Coordinates of C-alpha atoms in Angstrom, one line a residue:
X27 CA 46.0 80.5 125.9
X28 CA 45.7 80.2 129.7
X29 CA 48.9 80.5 131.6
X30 CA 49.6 76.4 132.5
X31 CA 49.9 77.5 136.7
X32 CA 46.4 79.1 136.2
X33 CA 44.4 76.1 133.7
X34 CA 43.5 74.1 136.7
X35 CA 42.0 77.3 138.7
X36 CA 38.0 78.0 138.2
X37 CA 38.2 81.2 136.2
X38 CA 36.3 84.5 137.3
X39 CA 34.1 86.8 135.0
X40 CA 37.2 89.0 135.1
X41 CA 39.4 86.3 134.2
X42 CA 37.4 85.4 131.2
X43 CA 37.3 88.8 129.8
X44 CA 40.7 88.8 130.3
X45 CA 41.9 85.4 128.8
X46 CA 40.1 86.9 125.4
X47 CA 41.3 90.3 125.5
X48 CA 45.1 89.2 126.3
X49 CA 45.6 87.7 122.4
X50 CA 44.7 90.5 120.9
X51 CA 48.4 92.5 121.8
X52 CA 49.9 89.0 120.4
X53 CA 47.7 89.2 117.1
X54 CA 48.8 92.6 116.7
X55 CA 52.6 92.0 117.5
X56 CA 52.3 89.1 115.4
X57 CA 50.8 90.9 112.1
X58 CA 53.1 93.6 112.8
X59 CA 55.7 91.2 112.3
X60 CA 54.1 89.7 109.4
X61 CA 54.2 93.4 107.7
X62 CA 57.9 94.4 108.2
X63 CA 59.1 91.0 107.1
X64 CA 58.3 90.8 103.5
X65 CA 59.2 94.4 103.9
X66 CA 62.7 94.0 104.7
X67 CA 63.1 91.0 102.7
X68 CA 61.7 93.4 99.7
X69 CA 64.1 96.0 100.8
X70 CA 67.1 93.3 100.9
X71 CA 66.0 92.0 97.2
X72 CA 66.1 95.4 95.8
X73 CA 69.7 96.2 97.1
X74 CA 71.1 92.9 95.6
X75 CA 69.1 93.9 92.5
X76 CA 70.9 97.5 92.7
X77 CA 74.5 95.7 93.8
X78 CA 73.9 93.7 89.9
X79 CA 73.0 96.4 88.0
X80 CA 76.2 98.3 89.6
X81 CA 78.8 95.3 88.5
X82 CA 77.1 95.3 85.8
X83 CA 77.7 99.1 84.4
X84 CA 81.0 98.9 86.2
X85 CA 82.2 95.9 83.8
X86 CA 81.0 98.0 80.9
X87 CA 83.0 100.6 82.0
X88 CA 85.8 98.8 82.2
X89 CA 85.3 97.0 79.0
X90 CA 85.9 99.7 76.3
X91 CA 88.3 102.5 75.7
X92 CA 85.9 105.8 75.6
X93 CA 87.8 108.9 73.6
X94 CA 84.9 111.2 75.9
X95 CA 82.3 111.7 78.4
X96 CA 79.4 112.0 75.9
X97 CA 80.8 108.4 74.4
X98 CA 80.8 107.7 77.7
X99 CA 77.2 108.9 78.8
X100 CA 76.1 107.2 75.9
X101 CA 77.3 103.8 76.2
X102 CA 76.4 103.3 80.0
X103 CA 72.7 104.5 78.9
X104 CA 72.6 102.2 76.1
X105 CA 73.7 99.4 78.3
X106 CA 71.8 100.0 81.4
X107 CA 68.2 100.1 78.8
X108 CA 69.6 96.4 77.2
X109 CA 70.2 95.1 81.0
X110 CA 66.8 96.7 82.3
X111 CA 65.0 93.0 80.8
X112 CA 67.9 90.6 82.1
X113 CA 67.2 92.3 85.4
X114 CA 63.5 91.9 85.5
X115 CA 63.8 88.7 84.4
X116 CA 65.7 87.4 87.4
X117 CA 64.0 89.5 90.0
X118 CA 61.0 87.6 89.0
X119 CA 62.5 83.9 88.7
X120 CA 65.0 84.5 92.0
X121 CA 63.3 87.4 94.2
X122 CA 59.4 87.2 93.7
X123 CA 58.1 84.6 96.3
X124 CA 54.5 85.4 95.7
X125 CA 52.5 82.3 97.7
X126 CA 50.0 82.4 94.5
X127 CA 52.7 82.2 91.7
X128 CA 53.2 79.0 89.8
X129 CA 56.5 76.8 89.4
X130 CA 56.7 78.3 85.8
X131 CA 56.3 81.8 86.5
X132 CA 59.5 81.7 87.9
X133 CA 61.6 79.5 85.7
X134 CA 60.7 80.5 82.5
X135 CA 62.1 83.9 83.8
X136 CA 65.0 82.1 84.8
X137 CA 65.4 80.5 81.9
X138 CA 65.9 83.7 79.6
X139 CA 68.5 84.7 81.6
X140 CA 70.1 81.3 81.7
X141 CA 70.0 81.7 78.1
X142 CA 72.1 84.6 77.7
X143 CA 74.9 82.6 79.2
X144 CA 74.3 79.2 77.4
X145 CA 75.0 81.3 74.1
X146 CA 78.4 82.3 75.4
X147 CA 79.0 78.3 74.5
X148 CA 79.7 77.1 70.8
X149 CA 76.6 76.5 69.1
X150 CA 76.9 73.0 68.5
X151 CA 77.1 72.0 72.6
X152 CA 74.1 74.7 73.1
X153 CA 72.1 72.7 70.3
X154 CA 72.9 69.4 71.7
X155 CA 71.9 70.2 75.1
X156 CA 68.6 71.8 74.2
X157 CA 67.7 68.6 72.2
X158 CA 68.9 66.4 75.3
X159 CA 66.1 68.7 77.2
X160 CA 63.4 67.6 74.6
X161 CA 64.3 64.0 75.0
X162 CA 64.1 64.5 78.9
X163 CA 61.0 65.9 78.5
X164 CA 59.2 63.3 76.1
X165 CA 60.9 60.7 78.5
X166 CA 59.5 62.9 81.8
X167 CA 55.3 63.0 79.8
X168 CA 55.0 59.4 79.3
X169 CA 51.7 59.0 80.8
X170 CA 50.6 56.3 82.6
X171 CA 48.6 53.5 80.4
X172 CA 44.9 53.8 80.9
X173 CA 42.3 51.1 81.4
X174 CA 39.9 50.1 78.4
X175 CA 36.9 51.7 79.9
X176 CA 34.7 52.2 77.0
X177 CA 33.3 56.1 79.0
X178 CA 36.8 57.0 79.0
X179 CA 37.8 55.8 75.9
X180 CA 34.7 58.1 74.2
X181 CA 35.8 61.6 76.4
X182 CA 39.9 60.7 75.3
X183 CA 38.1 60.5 71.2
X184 CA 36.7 63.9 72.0
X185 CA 39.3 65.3 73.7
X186 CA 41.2 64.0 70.5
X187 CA 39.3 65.7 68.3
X188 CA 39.2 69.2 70.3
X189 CA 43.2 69.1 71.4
X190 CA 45.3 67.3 69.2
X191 CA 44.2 66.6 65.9
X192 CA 43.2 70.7 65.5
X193 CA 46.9 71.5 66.9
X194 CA 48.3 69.1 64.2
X195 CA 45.6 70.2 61.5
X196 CA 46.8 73.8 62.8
X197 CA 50.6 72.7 62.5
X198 CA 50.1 71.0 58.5
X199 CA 48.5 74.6 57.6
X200 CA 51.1 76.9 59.1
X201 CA 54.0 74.7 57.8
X202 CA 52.1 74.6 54.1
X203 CA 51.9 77.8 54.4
X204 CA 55.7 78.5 55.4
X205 CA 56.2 76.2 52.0
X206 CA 53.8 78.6 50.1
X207 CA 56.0 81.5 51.4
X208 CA 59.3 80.1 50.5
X209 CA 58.0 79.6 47.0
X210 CA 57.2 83.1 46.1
X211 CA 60.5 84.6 47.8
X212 CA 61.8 83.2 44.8
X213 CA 58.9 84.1 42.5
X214 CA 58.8 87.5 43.5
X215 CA 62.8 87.7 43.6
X216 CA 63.1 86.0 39.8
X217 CA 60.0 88.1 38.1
X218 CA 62.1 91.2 39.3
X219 CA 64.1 92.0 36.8
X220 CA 65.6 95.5 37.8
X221 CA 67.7 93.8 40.6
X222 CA 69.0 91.0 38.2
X223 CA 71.0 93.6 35.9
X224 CA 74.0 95.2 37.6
X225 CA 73.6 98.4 35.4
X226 CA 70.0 98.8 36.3
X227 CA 70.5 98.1 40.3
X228 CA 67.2 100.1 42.1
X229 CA 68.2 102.0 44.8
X230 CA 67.0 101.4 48.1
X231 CA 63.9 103.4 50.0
X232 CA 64.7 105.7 52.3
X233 CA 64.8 104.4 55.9
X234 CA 64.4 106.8 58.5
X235 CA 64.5 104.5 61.5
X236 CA 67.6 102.9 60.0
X237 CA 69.5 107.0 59.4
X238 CA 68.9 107.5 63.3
X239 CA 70.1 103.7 64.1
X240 CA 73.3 104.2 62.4
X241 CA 73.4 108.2 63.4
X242 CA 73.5 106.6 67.3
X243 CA 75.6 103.9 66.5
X244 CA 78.1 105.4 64.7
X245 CA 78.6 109.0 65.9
X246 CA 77.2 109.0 69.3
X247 CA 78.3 106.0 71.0
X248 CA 81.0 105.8 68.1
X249 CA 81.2 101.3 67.9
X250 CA 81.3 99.3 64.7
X251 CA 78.4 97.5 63.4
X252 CA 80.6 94.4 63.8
X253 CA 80.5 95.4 67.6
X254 CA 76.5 95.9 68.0
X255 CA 75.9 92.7 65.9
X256 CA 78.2 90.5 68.0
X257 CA 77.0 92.0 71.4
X258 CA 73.3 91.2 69.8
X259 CA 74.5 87.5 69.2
X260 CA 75.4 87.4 72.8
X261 CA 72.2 88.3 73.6
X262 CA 70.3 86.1 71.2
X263 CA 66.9 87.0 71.7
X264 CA 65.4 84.1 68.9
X265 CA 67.0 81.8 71.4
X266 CA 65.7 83.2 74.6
X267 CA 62.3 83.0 73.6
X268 CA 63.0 78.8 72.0
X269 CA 64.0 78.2 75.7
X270 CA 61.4 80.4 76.8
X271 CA 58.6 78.5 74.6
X272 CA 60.5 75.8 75.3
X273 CA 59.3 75.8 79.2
X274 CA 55.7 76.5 78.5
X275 CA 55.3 73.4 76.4
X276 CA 56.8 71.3 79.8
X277 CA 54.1 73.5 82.1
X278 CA 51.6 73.2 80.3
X279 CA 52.0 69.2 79.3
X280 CA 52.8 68.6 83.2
X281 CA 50.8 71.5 85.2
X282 CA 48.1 72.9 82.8
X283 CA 45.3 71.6 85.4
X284 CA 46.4 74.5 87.8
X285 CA 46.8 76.5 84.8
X286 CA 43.4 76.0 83.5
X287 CA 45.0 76.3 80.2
X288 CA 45.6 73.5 77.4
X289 CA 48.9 72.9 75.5
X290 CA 46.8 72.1 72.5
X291 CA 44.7 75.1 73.0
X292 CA 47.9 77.6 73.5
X293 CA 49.4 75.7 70.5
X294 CA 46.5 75.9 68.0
X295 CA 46.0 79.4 68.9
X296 CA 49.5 80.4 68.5
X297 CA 50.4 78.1 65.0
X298 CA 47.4 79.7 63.2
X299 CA 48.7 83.1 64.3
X300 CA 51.7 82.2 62.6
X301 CA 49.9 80.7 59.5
X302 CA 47.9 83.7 59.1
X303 CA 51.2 86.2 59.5
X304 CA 52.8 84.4 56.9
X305 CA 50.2 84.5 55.0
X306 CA 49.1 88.2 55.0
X307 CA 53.1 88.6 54.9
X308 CA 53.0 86.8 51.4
X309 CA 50.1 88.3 49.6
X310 CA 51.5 92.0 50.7
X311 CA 55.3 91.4 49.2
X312 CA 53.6 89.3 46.1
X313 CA 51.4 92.6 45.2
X314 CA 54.1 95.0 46.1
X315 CA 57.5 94.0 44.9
X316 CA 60.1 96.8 47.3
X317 CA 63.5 97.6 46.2
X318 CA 66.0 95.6 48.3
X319 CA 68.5 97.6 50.9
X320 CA 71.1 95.7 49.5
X321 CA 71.0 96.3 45.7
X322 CA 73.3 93.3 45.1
X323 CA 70.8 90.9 47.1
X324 CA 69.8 88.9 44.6
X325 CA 73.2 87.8 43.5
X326 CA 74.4 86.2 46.4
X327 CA 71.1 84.4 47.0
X328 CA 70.0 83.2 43.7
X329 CA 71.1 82.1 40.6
X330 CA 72.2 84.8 37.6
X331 CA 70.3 84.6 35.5
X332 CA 67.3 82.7 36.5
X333 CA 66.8 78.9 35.3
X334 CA 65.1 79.1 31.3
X335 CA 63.4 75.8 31.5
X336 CA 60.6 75.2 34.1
X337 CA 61.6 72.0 36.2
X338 CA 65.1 73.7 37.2
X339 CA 62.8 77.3 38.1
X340 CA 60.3 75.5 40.3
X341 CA 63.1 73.4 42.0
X342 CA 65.3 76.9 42.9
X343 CA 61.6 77.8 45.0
X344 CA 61.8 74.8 47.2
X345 CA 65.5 75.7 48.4
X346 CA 65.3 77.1 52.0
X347 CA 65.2 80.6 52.4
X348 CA 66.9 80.6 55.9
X349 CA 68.8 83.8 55.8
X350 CA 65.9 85.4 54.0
X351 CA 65.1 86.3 50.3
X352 CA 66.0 89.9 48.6
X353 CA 62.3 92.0 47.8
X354 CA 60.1 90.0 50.6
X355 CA 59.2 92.7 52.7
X356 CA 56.6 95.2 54.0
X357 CA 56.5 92.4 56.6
X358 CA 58.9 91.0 58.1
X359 CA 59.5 86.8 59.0
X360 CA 61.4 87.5 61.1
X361 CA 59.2 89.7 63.1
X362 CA 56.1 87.5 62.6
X363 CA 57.8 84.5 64.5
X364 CA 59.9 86.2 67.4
X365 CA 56.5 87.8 68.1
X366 CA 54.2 84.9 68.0
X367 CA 56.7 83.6 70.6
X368 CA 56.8 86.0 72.5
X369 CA 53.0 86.4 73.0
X370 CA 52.6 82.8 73.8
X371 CA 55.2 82.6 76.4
X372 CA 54.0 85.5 77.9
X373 CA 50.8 84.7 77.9
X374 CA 51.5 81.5 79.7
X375 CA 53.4 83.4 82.2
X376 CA 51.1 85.9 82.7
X377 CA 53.6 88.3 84.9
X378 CA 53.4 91.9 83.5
X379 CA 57.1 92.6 84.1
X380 CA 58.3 89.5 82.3
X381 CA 55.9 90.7 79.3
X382 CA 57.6 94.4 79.8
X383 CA 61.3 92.1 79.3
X384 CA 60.5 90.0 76.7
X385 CA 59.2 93.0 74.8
X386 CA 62.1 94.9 75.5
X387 CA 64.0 91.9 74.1
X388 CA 62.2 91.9 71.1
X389 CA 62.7 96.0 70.7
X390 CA 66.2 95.6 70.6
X391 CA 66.5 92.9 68.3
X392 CA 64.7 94.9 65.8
X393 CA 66.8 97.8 66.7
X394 CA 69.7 95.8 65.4
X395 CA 68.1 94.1 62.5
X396 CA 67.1 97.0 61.1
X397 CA 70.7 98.8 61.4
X398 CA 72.1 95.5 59.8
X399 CA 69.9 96.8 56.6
X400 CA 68.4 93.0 56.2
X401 CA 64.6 95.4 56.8
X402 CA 63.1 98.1 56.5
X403 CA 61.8 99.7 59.7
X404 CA 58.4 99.8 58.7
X405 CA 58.7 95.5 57.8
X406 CA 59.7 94.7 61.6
X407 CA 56.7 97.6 62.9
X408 CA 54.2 96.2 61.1
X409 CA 55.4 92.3 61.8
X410 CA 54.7 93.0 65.7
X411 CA 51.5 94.4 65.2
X412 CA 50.2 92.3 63.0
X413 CA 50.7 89.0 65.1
X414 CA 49.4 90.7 68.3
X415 CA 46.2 92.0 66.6
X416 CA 46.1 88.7 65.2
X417 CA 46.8 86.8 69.0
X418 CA 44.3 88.5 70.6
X419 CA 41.5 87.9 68.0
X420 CA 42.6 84.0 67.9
X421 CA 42.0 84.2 71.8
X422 CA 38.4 82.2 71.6
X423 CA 40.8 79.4 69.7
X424 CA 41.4 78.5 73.3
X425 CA 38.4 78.0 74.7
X426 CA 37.3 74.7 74.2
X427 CA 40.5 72.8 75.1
X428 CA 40.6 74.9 78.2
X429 CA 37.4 74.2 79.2
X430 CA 38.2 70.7 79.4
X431 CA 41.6 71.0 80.7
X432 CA 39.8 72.4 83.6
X433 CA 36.9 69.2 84.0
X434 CA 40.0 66.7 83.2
X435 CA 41.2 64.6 85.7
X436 CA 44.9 65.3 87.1
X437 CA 47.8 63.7 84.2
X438 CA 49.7 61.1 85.7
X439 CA 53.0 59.9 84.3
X440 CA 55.9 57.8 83.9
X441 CA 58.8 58.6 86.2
X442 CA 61.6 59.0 84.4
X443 CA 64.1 57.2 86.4
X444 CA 62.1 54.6 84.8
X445 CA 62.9 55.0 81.3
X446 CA 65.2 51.9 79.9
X447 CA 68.0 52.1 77.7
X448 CA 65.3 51.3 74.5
X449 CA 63.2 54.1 75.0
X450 CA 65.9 56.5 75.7
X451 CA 66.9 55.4 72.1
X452 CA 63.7 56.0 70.9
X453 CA 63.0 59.1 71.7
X454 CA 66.6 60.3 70.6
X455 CA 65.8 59.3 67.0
X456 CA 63.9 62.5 66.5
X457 CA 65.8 65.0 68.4
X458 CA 69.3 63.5 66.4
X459 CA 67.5 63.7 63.3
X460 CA 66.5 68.0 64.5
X461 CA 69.9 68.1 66.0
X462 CA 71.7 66.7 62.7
X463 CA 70.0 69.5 60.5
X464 CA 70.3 72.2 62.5
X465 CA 73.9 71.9 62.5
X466 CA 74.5 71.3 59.1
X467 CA 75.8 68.1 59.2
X468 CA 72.6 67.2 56.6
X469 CA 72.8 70.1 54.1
X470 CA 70.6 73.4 55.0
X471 CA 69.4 73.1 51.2
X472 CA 67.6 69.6 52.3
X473 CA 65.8 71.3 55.4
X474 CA 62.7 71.7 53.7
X475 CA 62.6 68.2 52.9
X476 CA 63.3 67.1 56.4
X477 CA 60.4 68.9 57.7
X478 CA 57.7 67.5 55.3
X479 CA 59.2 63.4 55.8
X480 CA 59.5 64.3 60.0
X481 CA 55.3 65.6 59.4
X482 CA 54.6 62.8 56.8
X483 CA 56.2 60.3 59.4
X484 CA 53.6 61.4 61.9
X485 CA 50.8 61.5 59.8
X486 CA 51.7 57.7 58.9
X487 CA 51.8 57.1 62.5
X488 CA 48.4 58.4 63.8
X489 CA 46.6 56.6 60.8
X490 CA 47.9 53.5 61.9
X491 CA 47.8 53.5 65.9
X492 CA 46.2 56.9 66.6
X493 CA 47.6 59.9 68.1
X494 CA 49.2 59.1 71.1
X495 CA 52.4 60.6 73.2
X496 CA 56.0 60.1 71.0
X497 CA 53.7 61.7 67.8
X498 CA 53.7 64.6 70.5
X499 CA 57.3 64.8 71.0
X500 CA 57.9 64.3 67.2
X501 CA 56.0 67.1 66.3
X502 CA 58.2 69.5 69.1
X503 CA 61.4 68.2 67.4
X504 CA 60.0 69.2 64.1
X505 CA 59.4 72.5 65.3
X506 CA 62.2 73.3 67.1
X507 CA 63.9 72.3 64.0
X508 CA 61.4 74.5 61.9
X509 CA 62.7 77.9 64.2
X510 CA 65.6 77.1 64.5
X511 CA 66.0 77.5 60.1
X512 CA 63.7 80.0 59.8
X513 CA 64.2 82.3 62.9

């Protein structure tokens, strides 16, 4: 700009050529500037990282008694690989202020780490208040009421049929299927006679992931298995990725225009990945019946001997499962739905470190599962693979309610300072009903029968009025109720 002594002052040739070379220093300074900031405010992130990680090790070492350096060496390795995810985690939900990142590529980050510390609190409060975020939530994606336009009307019935009645047609065949499943654990556990006689107990198959597990455990790092399981509970990986999945339902529900993804696509795609596992999961421990690593399984998880008359048989097949049967391996449950989870939050994240984390996370817990002896190595392998060779075929599941996530107009909704006192009510009756169950205050043996009358409730519902919103936040209550019994 022209100095303001000089703007009134006819300018010369010379002056001209001046006035337009004199920004250019200015630019230059200015993108200069623009370069050593980030720079420096990288250079600060990455010491404050360094400054954790240091606190971090320092408590560790502070924590236990070591007998030697090697114990020592060991445990301070061991602990810096399980803090590596917590880290990268929150440098990308505190430090990564990328202009093109979305709202939830930070706080779903954010929100694994916040979950490590919410399980330092009894589980009942940690329930409670992840229920009071599903209420919030339903209350928070109220959508504004429509106008009877009969256009609009015709694109919301195809949009119906394309979004959520698949994702609920998808959500009736992975829960059958779950039912199927829970079935023959007992079918395959009853018609397996060697484990039901005391005398004729079948040994266990030789585990060499678990011999170097317990090898490290044990002699190198020298802790108890009642140590390594309780610092795993700490952790709670099945929890971080419920929070985590948790978040992607709100971003995709309030932000999947900018997304250009659907919450009914991500959710068809990723409960028929599920179905499927379970599934493949059944027919491989139906046709292949492996020796338990507990040879006394079966007696602490069924009845001795098995029911003679038929009514009493079939009845013992529809008791939950939770804690997981004795001979239903070569895949594991567990595995199949901590990794379903953990591919659909990360795709909706879609940050590379966060997917390095969350896998970490995963790694670990299957570390400790398998040193526990409730699986075989090769069960939680093959349970990882499986669902992300079954994710990424599932992918074109997607496409159509993408496509017109992308053409629909921007979601308006309800402000939730404007919720009364009735429909806070309202949408609590679900979440107490979840929270109730979870917490055993209705009997875990009834779980299964919650789950079908929650899913026949909302199948009574849309045949009557339709699908519309609170069906929506039913169906999440049911299924945070469904992982948090079977996870």
């Amino acid at each position: 700009m022209m100095p303001l002594h000089r703007r009134n002052i006819p300018a010369k040739e010379d002056d001209a050529s001046d006035d337009v070379r004199k920004p250019e220093p200015q630019v230059s300074i200015q993108k200069k500037t623009d370069v050593s900031a980030p720079s420096k405010s990288k250079r600060s992130r990455l010491i404050l990282l360094a400054i954790a990680n240091f606190l971090f090790l320092g408590f560790v070492s502070t924590k236990y008694k070591f007998k030697s350096t090697s114990q020592l060496t060991a445990i301070l390795a061991t602990a810096q690989l399980m803090f590596i995810p917590s880290l990268l985690s929150l440098a990308i939900g505190v430090f990564d202020m990328s202009s093109s990142a979305l709202p939830h590529q930070r706080y779903i980050p954010l929100a694994a780490v916040g979950t490590i510390v919410g399980n330092l609190l009894p589980s009942y409060l940690s329930s409670a208040l992840a229920n009071l975020a599903i209420v919030i939530f339903g209350l928070s994606s109220r959508p504004l009421p429509k106008k009877d336009d009969e256009v609009v009307q015709t694109q919301q019935k195809s949009d119906f049929l394309a979004g959520p009645l698949g994702t609920v047609l998808a959500a009736f065949v992975m829960t059958t299927m779950l039912l199927i499943e829970n079935f023959c654990i007992w079918v395959v556990s009853a018609t397996y006679k060697a484990s039901q006689n005391k005398e004729t107990l079948p040994a266990p198959l030789q585990d060499n992931g678990q011999l170097i597990m317990r090898y490290f455990f044990t002699s190198v790092m020298e802790v108890s298995k009642k140590e390594v399981v309780k610092v795993r509970n700490k952790i709670n990986v099945e929890w971080i990725l419920v929070s985590g999945l948790g978040l992607a339902i709100v971003a995709l529900e309030m932000d999947g225009g900018r997304m250009k993804r659907s919450l009914w696509g991500v959710g068809k795609r990723a409960l028929y990945t599920l179905g499927i596992a379970r599934g493949i999961r059944t027919f491989s421990f139906l046709i292949t019946v492996l020796p338990s690593q507990n040879p006394k399984c079966y007696f602490s998880h069924f009845p001795t001997p098995p029911p003679d008359e038929w009514i009493p048989w079939i009845v013992e097949g529809f008791v939950p499962q939770a804690n997981g049967g004795c001979n239903d391996l070569i895949v594991s449950g567990h595995a199949t739905v901590t990794s379903t989870l953990a591919c659909m939050v990360t795709s909706v994240v879609g940050e590379p470190l966060f997917t390095a984390a969350i896998w970490m996370f995963v790694t670990m817990d299957y570390m400790v599962e398998v040193y526990e002896g409730f699986h075989y190595s090769v069960d939680m392998w093959l349970g990882a693979i499986l669902v992300n060779f079954i994710w990424n075929t599932l992918a074109s599941v997607e496409n159509s309610a993408n496509r017109r996530q992308e053409l629909a107009p921007k979601k308006a909704f309800i402000p939730l300072q404007d919720a009364t006192i009735s429909d806070f009510m309202k949408y609590s009756v679900p979440a107490v009903g979840s929270y109730l169950q979870l917490n055993g205050i209705i009997p875990n043996d009834y779980a299964n029968y919650t789950i079908i009358l929650y899913f026949l409730a909302v199948a009574y519902r849309i045949s009557k009025i339709g699908f519309e919103q609170y069906s929506q936040h039913s169906l999440i209550c049911v299924l945070f109720l469904a992982i948090g019994i079977y996870v």
